[in-house]
């Protein structure tokens, strides 16, 4: 019994050390973002918003934020739209090659982003097309679509087909059935999928490095380029903003999903 107790204590200590290793750098970045001095030192000599103000006055970073927001929003809309239609086709209908097509749409999850980035770039070169915002958008849709598809499919499987059949028996056509019955029941998954795809797009850097141009740099790419040139306290402020956004968005997705699920029940 004593050995079991010691074993669980060691597991708790190991778990604590793992979480400490993972989250300590994030905490340090956020804390140093409020450091009034040029260089990060502990203990800090006060708290200041100096670097956040300077960050807001940096036009190149503001442009990168705008690019990321536009790219993430468009990616979420397109991925969610395609994901809804694909999920309906895979769950509600039978057709030749369904499993193969479903596997192909989900395959980007299993393929390293570096491979996807290089593959799409080489395909574009084969077509003799220059890098552009459209390429960046297509790439991000390919990356995020599997997540939306999985979330919507999981929700759709739990929706009884009898609900839709009942609506059709009362005279509703296919579109009316989707609008009045299926869509409201799918709404929690749709919102969650859209917010997750936005987060993935907003936070991606590995594949984006291959697709972005100098005019279409996103925030992660901008941070990477800033780190290559020099280490500025603005990077800590920018990192803190990124951390808040990428943590808050999935939490918001989960909250909205639970809230709408309770309303529908």
PDB file of C-alpha atoms in Angstrom:
ATOM      1  CA  UNK A   1       0.000   0.000   0.000  1.00  0.00           C
ATOM      2  CA  UNK A   2       2.869   2.296   0.865  1.00  0.00           C
ATOM      3  CA  UNK A   3       4.552   1.569  -2.477  1.00  0.00           C
ATOM      4  CA  UNK A   4       1.328   2.454  -4.335  1.00  0.00           C
ATOM      5  CA  UNK A   5       1.143   5.747  -2.437  1.00  0.00           C
ATOM      6  CA  UNK A   6       4.765   6.544  -3.335  1.00  0.00           C
ATOM      7  CA  UNK A   7       4.068   5.651  -6.957  1.00  0.00           C
ATOM      8  CA  UNK A   8       1.092   8.040  -7.171  1.00  0.00           C
ATOM      9  CA  UNK A   9       3.167  10.770  -5.519  1.00  0.00           C
ATOM     10  CA  UNK A  10       5.885  10.346  -8.144  1.00  0.00           C
ATOM     11  CA  UNK A  11       3.281  10.494 -10.918  1.00  0.00           C
ATOM     12  CA  UNK A  12       1.866  13.736  -9.476  1.00  0.00           C
ATOM     13  CA  UNK A  13       5.338  15.255  -9.218  1.00  0.00           C
ATOM     14  CA  UNK A  14       6.190  14.189 -12.776  1.00  0.00           C
ATOM     15  CA  UNK A  15       2.890  15.610 -14.068  1.00  0.00           C
ATOM     16  CA  UNK A  16       3.529  18.887 -12.265  1.00  0.00           C
ATOM     17  CA  UNK A  17       7.033  19.137 -13.769  1.00  0.00           C
ATOM     18  CA  UNK A  18       5.680  18.448 -17.274  1.00  0.00           C
ATOM     19  CA  UNK A  19       3.075  21.213 -16.952  1.00  0.00           C
ATOM     20  CA  UNK A  20       5.690  23.529 -15.469  1.00  0.00           C
ATOM     21  CA  UNK A  21       7.992  22.848 -18.425  1.00  0.00           C
ATOM     22  CA  UNK A  22       5.150  23.530 -20.891  1.00  0.00           C
ATOM     23  CA  UNK A  23       3.622  26.653 -19.363  1.00  0.00           C
ATOM     24  CA  UNK A  24       6.559  28.409 -17.652  1.00  0.00           C
ATOM     25  CA  UNK A  25       7.851  29.942 -20.944  1.00  0.00           C
ATOM     26  CA  UNK A  26       4.337  31.227 -21.744  1.00  0.00           C
ATOM     27  CA  UNK A  27       4.048  32.863 -18.327  1.00  0.00           C
ATOM     28  CA  UNK A  28       7.509  34.427 -18.693  1.00  0.00           C
ATOM     29  CA  UNK A  29       6.583  35.936 -22.092  1.00  0.00           C
ATOM     30  CA  UNK A  30       3.383  37.450 -20.692  1.00  0.00           C
ATOM     31  CA  UNK A  31       5.151  38.832 -17.597  1.00  0.00           C
ATOM     32  CA  UNK A  32       8.037  40.329 -19.607  1.00  0.00           C
ATOM     33  CA  UNK A  33       5.538  42.044 -21.909  1.00  0.00           C
ATOM     34  CA  UNK A  34       4.841  44.420 -19.005  1.00  0.00           C
ATOM     35  CA  UNK A  35       8.530  45.045 -18.261  1.00  0.00           C
ATOM     36  CA  UNK A  36       9.340  48.787 -18.536  1.00  0.00           C
ATOM     37  CA  UNK A  37      13.009  48.127 -19.355  1.00  0.00           C
ATOM     38  CA  UNK A  38      14.586  47.313 -22.706  1.00  0.00           C
ATOM     39  CA  UNK A  39      15.978  43.998 -21.483  1.00  0.00           C
ATOM     40  CA  UNK A  40      14.149  41.290 -19.583  1.00  0.00           C
ATOM     41  CA  UNK A  41      15.380  41.161 -16.005  1.00  0.00           C
ATOM     42  CA  UNK A  42      14.007  39.729 -12.754  1.00  0.00           C
ATOM     43  CA  UNK A  43      12.832  41.154 -10.501  1.00  0.00           C
ATOM     44  CA  UNK A  44      11.180  43.732 -12.768  1.00  0.00           C
ATOM     45  CA  UNK A  45      11.417  47.383 -11.819  1.00  0.00           C
ATOM     46  CA  UNK A  46       7.704  48.121 -12.076  1.00  0.00           C
ATOM     47  CA  UNK A  47       4.957  47.431 -14.592  1.00  0.00           C
ATOM     48  CA  UNK A  48       4.390  49.314 -17.836  1.00  0.00           C
ATOM     49  CA  UNK A  49       2.307  49.194 -21.032  1.00  0.00           C
ATOM     50  CA  UNK A  50       5.177  50.804 -22.941  1.00  0.00           C
ATOM     51  CA  UNK A  51       5.725  47.913 -25.344  1.00  0.00           C
ATOM     52  CA  UNK A  52       2.024  47.426 -26.023  1.00  0.00           C
ATOM     53  CA  UNK A  53       1.767  51.107 -26.967  1.00  0.00           C
ATOM     54  CA  UNK A  54       4.812  50.829 -29.190  1.00  0.00           C
ATOM     55  CA  UNK A  55       3.344  47.662 -30.700  1.00  0.00           C
ATOM     56  CA  UNK A  56       0.121  49.494 -31.568  1.00  0.00           C
ATOM     57  CA  UNK A  57       2.165  52.176 -33.343  1.00  0.00           C
ATOM     58  CA  UNK A  58       4.060  49.670 -35.505  1.00  0.00           C
ATOM     59  CA  UNK A  59       2.380  49.771 -38.908  1.00  0.00           C
ATOM     60  CA  UNK A  60       3.942  46.545 -40.172  1.00  0.00           C
ATOM     61  CA  UNK A  61       2.633  44.603 -37.180  1.00  0.00           C
ATOM     62  CA  UNK A  62      -0.819  46.179 -37.515  1.00  0.00           C
ATOM     63  CA  UNK A  63      -0.822  45.131 -41.179  1.00  0.00           C
ATOM     64  CA  UNK A  64       0.152  41.595 -40.171  1.00  0.00           C
ATOM     65  CA  UNK A  65      -2.726  41.540 -37.677  1.00  0.00           C
ATOM     66  CA  UNK A  66      -5.140  42.665 -40.373  1.00  0.00           C
ATOM     67  CA  UNK A  67      -3.843  39.965 -42.716  1.00  0.00           C
ATOM     68  CA  UNK A  68      -4.236  37.314 -40.011  1.00  0.00           C
ATOM     69  CA  UNK A  69      -7.761  38.425 -39.109  1.00  0.00           C
ATOM     70  CA  UNK A  70      -8.930  38.532 -42.739  1.00  0.00           C
ATOM     71  CA  UNK A  71      -7.231  35.234 -43.550  1.00  0.00           C
ATOM     72  CA  UNK A  72      -8.581  33.532 -40.435  1.00  0.00           C
ATOM     73  CA  UNK A  73     -12.127  34.817 -41.007  1.00  0.00           C
ATOM     74  CA  UNK A  74     -12.219  33.749 -44.664  1.00  0.00           C
ATOM     75  CA  UNK A  75     -10.693  30.391 -43.780  1.00  0.00           C
ATOM     76  CA  UNK A  76     -13.322  29.822 -41.089  1.00  0.00           C
ATOM     77  CA  UNK A  77     -16.198  30.713 -43.426  1.00  0.00           C
ATOM     78  CA  UNK A  78     -14.980  28.566 -46.338  1.00  0.00           C
ATOM     79  CA  UNK A  79     -13.891  25.590 -44.213  1.00  0.00           C
ATOM     80  CA  UNK A  80     -17.144  25.613 -42.273  1.00  0.00           C
ATOM     81  CA  UNK A  81     -19.258  25.825 -45.423  1.00  0.00           C
ATOM     82  CA  UNK A  82     -17.437  22.952 -47.103  1.00  0.00           C
ATOM     83  CA  UNK A  83     -17.336  20.979 -43.847  1.00  0.00           C
ATOM     84  CA  UNK A  84     -21.124  21.196 -43.363  1.00  0.00           C
ATOM     85  CA  UNK A  85     -21.868  20.013 -46.904  1.00  0.00           C
ATOM     86  CA  UNK A  86     -19.269  17.239 -46.746  1.00  0.00           C
ATOM     87  CA  UNK A  87     -20.492  16.019 -43.353  1.00  0.00           C
ATOM     88  CA  UNK A  88     -24.094  15.878 -44.595  1.00  0.00           C
ATOM     89  CA  UNK A  89     -22.998  13.904 -47.647  1.00  0.00           C
ATOM     90  CA  UNK A  90     -20.906  11.412 -45.668  1.00  0.00           C
ATOM     91  CA  UNK A  91     -23.417  10.836 -42.845  1.00  0.00           C
ATOM     92  CA  UNK A  92     -26.788  11.077 -44.593  1.00  0.00           C
ATOM     93  CA  UNK A  93     -26.079   9.588 -48.042  1.00  0.00           C
ATOM     94  CA  UNK A  94     -24.521   6.516 -49.625  1.00  0.00           C
ATOM     95  CA  UNK A  95     -22.455   6.829 -52.797  1.00  0.00           C
ATOM     96  CA  UNK A  96     -19.473   5.077 -54.396  1.00  0.00           C
ATOM     97  CA  UNK A  97     -16.098   6.098 -52.975  1.00  0.00           C
ATOM     98  CA  UNK A  98     -17.573   7.737 -49.872  1.00  0.00           C
ATOM     99  CA  UNK A  99     -15.030   6.296 -47.440  1.00  0.00           C
ATOM    100  CA  UNK A 100     -12.128   7.072 -49.764  1.00  0.00           C
ATOM    101  CA  UNK A 101     -13.201  10.685 -50.208  1.00  0.00           C
ATOM    102  CA  UNK A 102     -13.764  11.085 -46.485  1.00  0.00           C
ATOM    103  CA  UNK A 103     -10.264   9.760 -45.800  1.00  0.00           C
ATOM    104  CA  UNK A 104      -8.764  12.137 -48.370  1.00  0.00           C
ATOM    105  CA  UNK A 105     -10.441  15.164 -46.763  1.00  0.00           C
ATOM    106  CA  UNK A 106      -9.211  14.108 -43.320  1.00  0.00           C
ATOM    107  CA  UNK A 107      -5.688  13.199 -44.449  1.00  0.00           C
ATOM    108  CA  UNK A 108      -4.109  16.666 -43.861  1.00  0.00           C
ATOM    109  CA  UNK A 109      -4.342  15.945 -40.127  1.00  0.00           C
ATOM    110  CA  UNK A 110      -1.948  13.012 -40.560  1.00  0.00           C
ATOM    111  CA  UNK A 111       0.457  14.744 -42.955  1.00  0.00           C
ATOM    112  CA  UNK A 112       3.181  17.017 -41.479  1.00  0.00           C
ATOM    113  CA  UNK A 113       2.602  20.697 -42.248  1.00  0.00           C
ATOM    114  CA  UNK A 114       6.065  20.996 -43.766  1.00  0.00           C
ATOM    115  CA  UNK A 115       5.148  18.353 -46.332  1.00  0.00           C
ATOM    116  CA  UNK A 116       1.835  20.062 -47.097  1.00  0.00           C
ATOM    117  CA  UNK A 117       3.547  23.427 -47.422  1.00  0.00           C
ATOM    118  CA  UNK A 118       6.185  22.162 -49.828  1.00  0.00           C
ATOM    119  CA  UNK A 119       3.671  20.081 -51.823  1.00  0.00           C
ATOM    120  CA  UNK A 120       1.294  22.974 -52.431  1.00  0.00           C
ATOM    121  CA  UNK A 121       4.178  25.297 -53.279  1.00  0.00           C
ATOM    122  CA  UNK A 122       5.619  22.811 -55.800  1.00  0.00           C
ATOM    123  CA  UNK A 123       2.176  22.279 -57.311  1.00  0.00           C
ATOM    124  CA  UNK A 124       1.846  26.034 -57.742  1.00  0.00           C
ATOM    125  CA  UNK A 125       5.248  26.183 -59.415  1.00  0.00           C
ATOM    126  CA  UNK A 126       4.140  23.352 -61.728  1.00  0.00           C
ATOM    127  CA  UNK A 127       1.153  25.497 -62.737  1.00  0.00           C
ATOM    128  CA  UNK A 128       3.542  28.459 -63.148  1.00  0.00           C
ATOM    129  CA  UNK A 129       1.530  30.600 -60.742  1.00  0.00           C
ATOM    130  CA  UNK A 130       3.105  33.105 -58.328  1.00  0.00           C
ATOM    131  CA  UNK A 131       2.519  33.042 -54.588  1.00  0.00           C
ATOM    132  CA  UNK A 132      -0.515  35.095 -53.605  1.00  0.00           C
ATOM    133  CA  UNK A 133      -3.153  35.604 -50.928  1.00  0.00           C
ATOM    134  CA  UNK A 134      -5.383  33.121 -52.780  1.00  0.00           C
ATOM    135  CA  UNK A 135      -2.719  30.418 -52.376  1.00  0.00           C
ATOM    136  CA  UNK A 136      -2.433  31.247 -48.685  1.00  0.00           C
ATOM    137  CA  UNK A 137      -6.207  30.980 -48.282  1.00  0.00           C
ATOM    138  CA  UNK A 138      -6.408  27.657 -50.141  1.00  0.00           C
ATOM    139  CA  UNK A 139      -3.600  26.248 -48.008  1.00  0.00           C
ATOM    140  CA  UNK A 140      -5.272  27.275 -44.756  1.00  0.00           C
ATOM    141  CA  UNK A 141      -8.605  25.822 -45.888  1.00  0.00           C
ATOM    142  CA  UNK A 142      -6.837  22.515 -46.589  1.00  0.00           C
ATOM    143  CA  UNK A 143      -5.289  22.613 -43.093  1.00  0.00           C
ATOM    144  CA  UNK A 144      -8.469  23.480 -41.186  1.00  0.00           C
ATOM    145  CA  UNK A 145     -11.160  21.604 -43.134  1.00  0.00           C
ATOM    146  CA  UNK A 146     -10.483  18.210 -41.455  1.00  0.00           C
ATOM    147  CA  UNK A 147     -11.105  19.669 -37.984  1.00  0.00           C
ATOM    148  CA  UNK A 148     -14.409  21.244 -39.014  1.00  0.00           C
ATOM    149  CA  UNK A 149     -15.447  18.039 -40.775  1.00  0.00           C
ATOM    150  CA  UNK A 150     -14.724  15.891 -37.715  1.00  0.00           C
ATOM    151  CA  UNK A 151     -16.603  18.217 -35.338  1.00  0.00           C
ATOM    152  CA  UNK A 152     -19.685  18.523 -37.568  1.00  0.00           C
ATOM    153  CA  UNK A 153     -19.723  14.793 -38.341  1.00  0.00           C
ATOM    154  CA  UNK A 154     -19.574  13.936 -34.647  1.00  0.00           C
ATOM    155  CA  UNK A 155     -22.574  16.172 -33.977  1.00  0.00           C
ATOM    156  CA  UNK A 156     -24.525  14.968 -37.019  1.00  0.00           C
ATOM    157  CA  UNK A 157     -24.160  11.331 -36.008  1.00  0.00           C
ATOM    158  CA  UNK A 158     -25.985  12.149 -32.767  1.00  0.00           C
ATOM    159  CA  UNK A 159     -28.927  13.775 -34.561  1.00  0.00           C
ATOM    160  CA  UNK A 160     -31.632  11.237 -35.275  1.00  0.00           C
ATOM    161  CA  UNK A 161     -32.609  10.996 -38.916  1.00  0.00           C
ATOM    162  CA  UNK A 162     -36.237  10.632 -37.802  1.00  0.00           C
ATOM    163  CA  UNK A 163     -36.337  14.382 -37.045  1.00  0.00           C
ATOM    164  CA  UNK A 164     -35.637  15.193 -40.667  1.00  0.00           C
ATOM    165  CA  UNK A 165     -38.029  12.518 -41.932  1.00  0.00           C
ATOM    166  CA  UNK A 166     -40.780  13.920 -39.707  1.00  0.00           C
ATOM    167  CA  UNK A 167     -40.283  17.397 -41.167  1.00  0.00           C
ATOM    168  CA  UNK A 168     -40.448  16.019 -44.714  1.00  0.00           C
ATOM    169  CA  UNK A 169     -43.603  14.070 -43.898  1.00  0.00           C
ATOM    170  CA  UNK A 170     -45.209  17.364 -42.857  1.00  0.00           C
ATOM    171  CA  UNK A 171     -44.518  18.879 -46.276  1.00  0.00           C
ATOM    172  CA  UNK A 172     -41.085  20.488 -45.857  1.00  0.00           C
ATOM    173  CA  UNK A 173     -38.680  20.214 -48.764  1.00  0.00           C
ATOM    174  CA  UNK A 174     -34.983  19.353 -48.373  1.00  0.00           C
ATOM    175  CA  UNK A 175     -33.858  22.957 -47.929  1.00  0.00           C
ATOM    176  CA  UNK A 176     -36.613  23.781 -45.425  1.00  0.00           C
ATOM    177  CA  UNK A 177     -35.771  20.630 -43.449  1.00  0.00           C
ATOM    178  CA  UNK A 178     -32.111  21.635 -43.291  1.00  0.00           C
ATOM    179  CA  UNK A 179     -32.910  25.239 -42.349  1.00  0.00           C
ATOM    180  CA  UNK A 180     -35.552  24.525 -39.710  1.00  0.00           C
ATOM    181  CA  UNK A 181     -34.377  21.198 -38.252  1.00  0.00           C
ATOM    182  CA  UNK A 182     -30.829  20.139 -39.109  1.00  0.00           C
ATOM    183  CA  UNK A 183     -29.058  23.493 -39.022  1.00  0.00           C
ATOM    184  CA  UNK A 184     -30.306  24.557 -35.547  1.00  0.00           C
ATOM    185  CA  UNK A 185     -29.244  21.186 -34.137  1.00  0.00           C
ATOM    186  CA  UNK A 186     -25.846  21.466 -35.841  1.00  0.00           C
ATOM    187  CA  UNK A 187     -25.270  25.071 -34.744  1.00  0.00           C
ATOM    188  CA  UNK A 188     -23.105  24.282 -31.670  1.00  0.00           C
ATOM    189  CA  UNK A 189     -20.765  22.152 -33.792  1.00  0.00           C
ATOM    190  CA  UNK A 190     -20.740  24.739 -36.579  1.00  0.00           C
ATOM    191  CA  UNK A 191     -19.733  27.532 -34.204  1.00  0.00           C
ATOM    192  CA  UNK A 192     -17.093  25.357 -32.548  1.00  0.00           C
ATOM    193  CA  UNK A 193     -15.664  24.282 -35.906  1.00  0.00           C
ATOM    194  CA  UNK A 194     -15.576  27.839 -37.233  1.00  0.00           C
ATOM    195  CA  UNK A 195     -13.787  29.188 -34.152  1.00  0.00           C
ATOM    196  CA  UNK A 196     -11.304  26.312 -34.106  1.00  0.00           C
ATOM    197  CA  UNK A 197     -10.502  26.765 -37.804  1.00  0.00           C
ATOM    198  CA  UNK A 198     -10.003  30.494 -37.195  1.00  0.00           C
ATOM    199  CA  UNK A 199      -7.626  29.738 -34.326  1.00  0.00           C
ATOM    200  CA  UNK A 200      -5.620  27.212 -36.342  1.00  0.00           C
ATOM    201  CA  UNK A 201      -5.348  29.623 -39.272  1.00  0.00           C
ATOM    202  CA  UNK A 202      -4.449  32.593 -37.071  1.00  0.00           C
ATOM    203  CA  UNK A 203      -1.764  30.645 -35.205  1.00  0.00           C
ATOM    204  CA  UNK A 204      -0.181  28.659 -38.053  1.00  0.00           C
ATOM    205  CA  UNK A 205       3.408  29.345 -39.045  1.00  0.00           C
ATOM    206  CA  UNK A 206       4.995  26.115 -40.367  1.00  0.00           C
ATOM    207  CA  UNK A 207       3.038  25.885 -43.616  1.00  0.00           C
ATOM    208  CA  UNK A 208       2.410  29.637 -43.866  1.00  0.00           C
ATOM    209  CA  UNK A 209       6.145  30.277 -44.213  1.00  0.00           C
ATOM    210  CA  UNK A 210       6.034  28.487 -47.576  1.00  0.00           C
ATOM    211  CA  UNK A 211       2.933  30.291 -48.873  1.00  0.00           C
ATOM    212  CA  UNK A 212       3.078  33.866 -47.546  1.00  0.00           C
ATOM    213  CA  UNK A 213       4.510  36.756 -49.527  1.00  0.00           C
ATOM    214  CA  UNK A 214       6.096  39.916 -48.148  1.00  0.00           C
ATOM    215  CA  UNK A 215       2.746  41.689 -48.554  1.00  0.00           C
ATOM    216  CA  UNK A 216       0.680  38.887 -46.982  1.00  0.00           C
ATOM    217  CA  UNK A 217       2.678  38.191 -43.823  1.00  0.00           C
ATOM    218  CA  UNK A 218       0.645  36.925 -40.883  1.00  0.00           C
ATOM    219  CA  UNK A 219       1.378  37.605 -37.212  1.00  0.00           C
ATOM    220  CA  UNK A 220       3.295  34.338 -36.539  1.00  0.00           C
ATOM    221  CA  UNK A 221       5.425  34.898 -39.651  1.00  0.00           C
ATOM    222  CA  UNK A 222       6.043  38.486 -38.532  1.00  0.00           C
ATOM    223  CA  UNK A 223       7.168  37.291 -35.097  1.00  0.00           C
ATOM    224  CA  UNK A 224       9.525  34.789 -36.727  1.00  0.00           C
ATOM    225  CA  UNK A 225      11.053  37.467 -38.960  1.00  0.00           C
ATOM    226  CA  UNK A 226      11.455  39.835 -35.979  1.00  0.00           C
ATOM    227  CA  UNK A 227      13.271  37.120 -34.017  1.00  0.00           C
ATOM    228  CA  UNK A 228      15.681  36.553 -36.910  1.00  0.00           C
ATOM    229  CA  UNK A 229      16.601  40.238 -37.081  1.00  0.00           C
ATOM    230  CA  UNK A 230      16.728  41.211 -33.405  1.00  0.00           C
ATOM    231  CA  UNK A 231      15.217  40.467 -30.017  1.00  0.00           C
ATOM    232  CA  UNK A 232      12.881  43.351 -29.160  1.00  0.00           C
ATOM    233  CA  UNK A 233      10.572  43.693 -26.130  1.00  0.00           C
ATOM    234  CA  UNK A 234       7.796  44.274 -28.667  1.00  0.00           C
ATOM    235  CA  UNK A 235       8.003  40.557 -29.421  1.00  0.00           C
ATOM    236  CA  UNK A 236       6.968  39.799 -25.828  1.00  0.00           C
ATOM    237  CA  UNK A 237       3.987  42.142 -26.124  1.00  0.00           C
ATOM    238  CA  UNK A 238       3.015  40.649 -29.477  1.00  0.00           C
ATOM    239  CA  UNK A 239       3.446  37.140 -28.079  1.00  0.00           C
ATOM    240  CA  UNK A 240       1.229  37.991 -25.108  1.00  0.00           C
ATOM    241  CA  UNK A 241      -1.531  39.223 -27.432  1.00  0.00           C
ATOM    242  CA  UNK A 242      -1.223  36.072 -29.545  1.00  0.00           C
ATOM    243  CA  UNK A 243      -1.399  33.834 -26.473  1.00  0.00           C
ATOM    244  CA  UNK A 244      -4.537  35.565 -25.220  1.00  0.00           C
ATOM    245  CA  UNK A 245      -6.246  35.293 -28.612  1.00  0.00           C
ATOM    246  CA  UNK A 246      -5.322  31.664 -29.264  1.00  0.00           C
ATOM    247  CA  UNK A 247      -6.387  30.590 -25.765  1.00  0.00           C
ATOM    248  CA  UNK A 248      -9.570  32.670 -25.604  1.00  0.00           C
ATOM    249  CA  UNK A 249     -10.947  31.559 -28.987  1.00  0.00           C
ATOM    250  CA  UNK A 250     -11.122  27.783 -28.252  1.00  0.00           C
ATOM    251  CA  UNK A 251     -12.524  28.547 -24.794  1.00  0.00           C
ATOM    252  CA  UNK A 252     -15.186  30.702 -26.430  1.00  0.00           C
ATOM    253  CA  UNK A 253     -15.905  27.896 -28.901  1.00  0.00           C
ATOM    254  CA  UNK A 254     -16.397  25.413 -26.079  1.00  0.00           C
ATOM    255  CA  UNK A 255     -18.596  27.811 -24.113  1.00  0.00           C
ATOM    256  CA  UNK A 256     -20.822  28.603 -27.091  1.00  0.00           C
ATOM    257  CA  UNK A 257     -21.064  24.930 -28.000  1.00  0.00           C
ATOM    258  CA  UNK A 258     -22.227  23.975 -24.494  1.00  0.00           C
ATOM    259  CA  UNK A 259     -24.602  26.937 -24.276  1.00  0.00           C
ATOM    260  CA  UNK A 260     -26.330  26.235 -27.595  1.00  0.00           C
ATOM    261  CA  UNK A 261     -26.479  22.517 -26.816  1.00  0.00           C
ATOM    262  CA  UNK A 262     -28.371  23.236 -23.599  1.00  0.00           C
ATOM    263  CA  UNK A 263     -30.740  25.614 -25.399  1.00  0.00           C
ATOM    264  CA  UNK A 264     -31.562  22.985 -28.053  1.00  0.00           C
ATOM    265  CA  UNK A 265     -32.148  20.361 -25.376  1.00  0.00           C
TER     266      UNK A 265
END
